[in-house]
Amino acid sequence: MRVNYQTNVTPRLRVLSEDQIEQIVYEAMDVLQQTGTRVYEEEALTLLRGAGCVIDGENLVHIPAWLIEASIQSAPSRVLLGGRDREKRIALEKNRIYFGTGSDCPFLTDPCTSERRRYTKEDIYRAAKITEALPQIDFHMSLGLTSDVPVGTYDRHQLLAMLRGTTKPLVITAIDREGLADQLEMACAVVGGVDEWRKLPLFAVYVEPTSPLDNSREAVEKLLFAAEKNIPLIYTPCPICGATGPATMAGNLVQGLAECLAGLVISQLKRKGAAVIIGGVMSILDMTTTVLSYGAPELPLLSAAMTNIAQYLGLPVFSTAGCSDAKTFDQQAAIESTLSIAFAALSGANLIHDVGYLESGLNGSYDMLVMSNEIISGVKRILCGVPVDAEHLALEAIRRVGPGGHYLMDEHTMKHFRNEFWVPELLDRSNWDTWQSRGGKTLKMRVHDKVLDLIEHYAPPPIPEKTERELEKIVARADEAHRAEEVTQP
Amino acid sequence: MSDALLQLRNAVIDGRVKELEALTSAALSAGLTPKEILDNGLVQGMQVVGSEFKEGKKFVPEVLFSARAMQVSLNILKPLLAQTGTKMVGKVVIGTVKGDLHDIGKNLVGMMMEGAGFEVVDLGRDVAPEKFVEVVRRENADILALSALLTTTMRAMDQTIKMLKEANVRDAVKVMVGGAPVTADFALKIGADSYGSTAADAAEIAKKLIHAS
Ligand code: B12
């Protein structure tokens, strides 16, 4: 009998010890109680005051520790999302990882002309379609911000385009409370009513506090509506080390966590049990270029640390990976995407977003998305770890083959190689001659071929016609209501 | 270069904010004129900082501390310069446009402009076009600097420029625009005078705009 035997089924990554996590959590509570956070929304202020918060002046809220602890307690540690295809379900619970795109980039590189131009509704649809086709992308965000529809209703147009393109779960953004309400109505039309929505919501909404420690009226209105209507809420900041957050990693985590927790408290006061996902885009300000870096090694480090913290608190977490500061889809993009994807996956974060971002979040790239799909796939192979048992230790096969033999035709090889070996799709392992004879294409070219192929030939399952008409009606109603607002196309 | 000027220049280069008050007073007591202190001490210091920044030897926080150091000295010199009729570089009104809450880029632009010797009036974020027009007129500003980080708020730049025209102050002020989704093409289209893609650019461009007018 073998005793004291431990297995490690999957490799693990841990950035912070439990003691360090506790210290960060306590300091975040200290920030909320002592420094306080600004809230620019009346109903939230009333709720906070009623719950025992001290409010300095008109909107500086000091939140006591017990209220934060109670809010962490009452929020669910598990959140479900399901796509238009109700079978495409993701469960945001400890150590379950899902990858998805980011939202709202102003620019894309035109797949045909290579020109850098602004996103259109058609581009938003294509992005969703590509997500639909990629097996490693589990949820979808718009990737771009469309510039060819009315400014006051672009969020509804984008949801419609996304729904057309993909049957996977979504993370949406909303202009305001009204935009969120319309999108909820659209989602209910898709899933078949409010009760179906409550059983399995179609999307989570992404709302951001303003670092440092501000909660805008617009953000809090959306937060309150989400809490009330059972919309899973991602309330996460982008504290930039050295600019809108402390330069030190630990300090940035303290502030970022405090910003998430402030939103958590308000949402639990609005409705106990409301689903809140914490986390954020956490990175540094590059002190030469003044860019918020999406490729810096500090991003995966901070993101993994934040995941450690969220898991400790028992809350689902929104993380960041698959993004880059590179201006075009190039070697830098590949390096930065790989680093952050590997780290985020190892950390066990739930919604890992921004896959496909180039240019520090300004260019939503199809090529980056398609390549990252392959990176995620490879990383997941590593995450499967090394199974160690009699069959996998292969002593019998080793005996059979013996010194000087080979394994190529052994039954053990036949039985296992398909499961044990990861097979790339886009990465090329052929030798020089073969590669040459196939056109000598670089990874960049092969990825782009796939992008063009998907755009041209991939057809996502259509929305039932009746539903489609209902959706169009809601969008048209919103356009009508905002008709008076001026639209200047940039 | 006199000892006092050299010390001032080096204190600016190192961003030793706390020392500037004493050093400026010392320089004045030593009989140097405010203009000499400005031109041969402070500005020379900032020039070194600027070129070291471009070479990647200095980083943004260091540049900002140097700019702050220079400001401390300038605050003492300003009234004296005014007496002798020496003009400051110029006055800038800056803000993030209506509907937009992104402000760190705008803050950086403002601070860099201060470092270049401009007087900067910062209106914060989510600033209505009417407010810009009102302050430009009241402050008699040389430059209006608008920041937008959202495709959806860029149109507020357009609106602000139109409103400047309606209020008959467009010709009296140079308008520069910037922010991540803004492009040189867009700036041209809405009739802005200039576009800058970084805070360092912004200060350079502002100086050029002033000299051109
Ligand atoms: C941090 C951030 C936020 C923070 C801002 C906090 C703060 N205190 O500023 C928060 C979380 C609040 C936020 C909110 C939102 N954001 Co935001 N945000 C960013 C992010 C990640 C970084 C911006 C930043 O600070 N960069 C660092 C600074 C130093 O750089 P900068 O601002 O570009 O400024 C430099 C230059 O542009 C230039 N410059 C700037 N202004 C000016 C002016 C002049 C005159 C000149 C010459 C130069 C100049 O000089 C500066 C210094 O070098 C960008 C992504 C990106 N890469 O830009 C998205 C981004 C700008 N945000 C975006 C969006 C969509 C939003 C939200 C709408 C999200 C939502 N649905 O809720 C909200 C909008 C809230 C609102 N009403 O404004 C989109 C915009 C997309 C688009 N097509 O317009 C971006 C591009 C991200 C993305 N891909 O989704 N955001």
PDB file of N, CA, C and O in Angstrom, chain B residues 174 208-213:
ATOM      1  N   LYS B 174      -7.374  78.931 -30.752  1.00  0.00           N
ATOM      2  CA  LYS B 174      -6.985  77.760 -31.537  1.00  0.00           C
ATOM      3  C   LYS B 174      -7.574  76.520 -30.855  1.00  0.00           C
ATOM      4  O   LYS B 174      -7.480  76.391 -29.636  1.00  0.00           O
ATOM      5  N   LYS B 208       3.561  75.542 -31.235  1.00  0.00           N
ATOM      6  CA  LYS B 208       3.526  75.932 -32.652  1.00  0.00           C
ATOM      7  C   LYS B 208       2.293  76.777 -32.964  1.00  0.00           C
ATOM      8  O   LYS B 208       2.384  77.768 -33.688  1.00  0.00           O
ATOM      9  N   LEU B 209       1.156  76.356 -32.427  1.00  0.00           N
ATOM     10  CA  LEU B 209      -0.084  77.093 -32.684  1.00  0.00           C
ATOM     11  C   LEU B 209       0.039  78.537 -32.210  1.00  0.00           C
ATOM     12  O   LEU B 209      -0.419  79.461 -32.866  1.00  0.00           O
ATOM     13  N   ILE B 210       0.666  78.692 -31.043  1.00  0.00           N
ATOM     14  CA  ILE B 210       0.819  80.032 -30.485  1.00  0.00           C
ATOM     15  C   ILE B 210       1.717  80.886 -31.377  1.00  0.00           C
ATOM     16  O   ILE B 210       1.425  82.034 -31.675  1.00  0.00           O
ATOM     17  N   HIS B 211       2.830  80.288 -31.825  1.00  0.00           N
ATOM     18  CA  HIS B 211       3.761  81.059 -32.644  1.00  0.00           C
ATOM     19  C   HIS B 211       3.177  81.411 -34.001  1.00  0.00           C
ATOM     20  O   HIS B 211       3.486  82.444 -34.564  1.00  0.00           O
ATOM     21  N   ALA B 212       2.305  80.524 -34.495  1.00  0.00           N
ATOM     22  CA  ALA B 212       1.701  80.769 -35.806  1.00  0.00           C
ATOM     23  C   ALA B 212       0.701  81.912 -35.750  1.00  0.00           C
ATOM     24  O   ALA B 212       0.418  82.537 -36.772  1.00  0.00           O
ATOM     25  N   SER B 213       0.166  82.167 -34.560  1.00  0.00           N
ATOM     26  CA  SER B 213      -0.911  83.167 -34.514  1.00  0.00           C
ATOM     27  C   SER B 213      -0.385  84.564 -34.260  1.00  0.00           C
ATOM     28  O   SER B 213       0.739  84.750 -33.890  1.00  0.00           O
TER      29      SER B 213
END
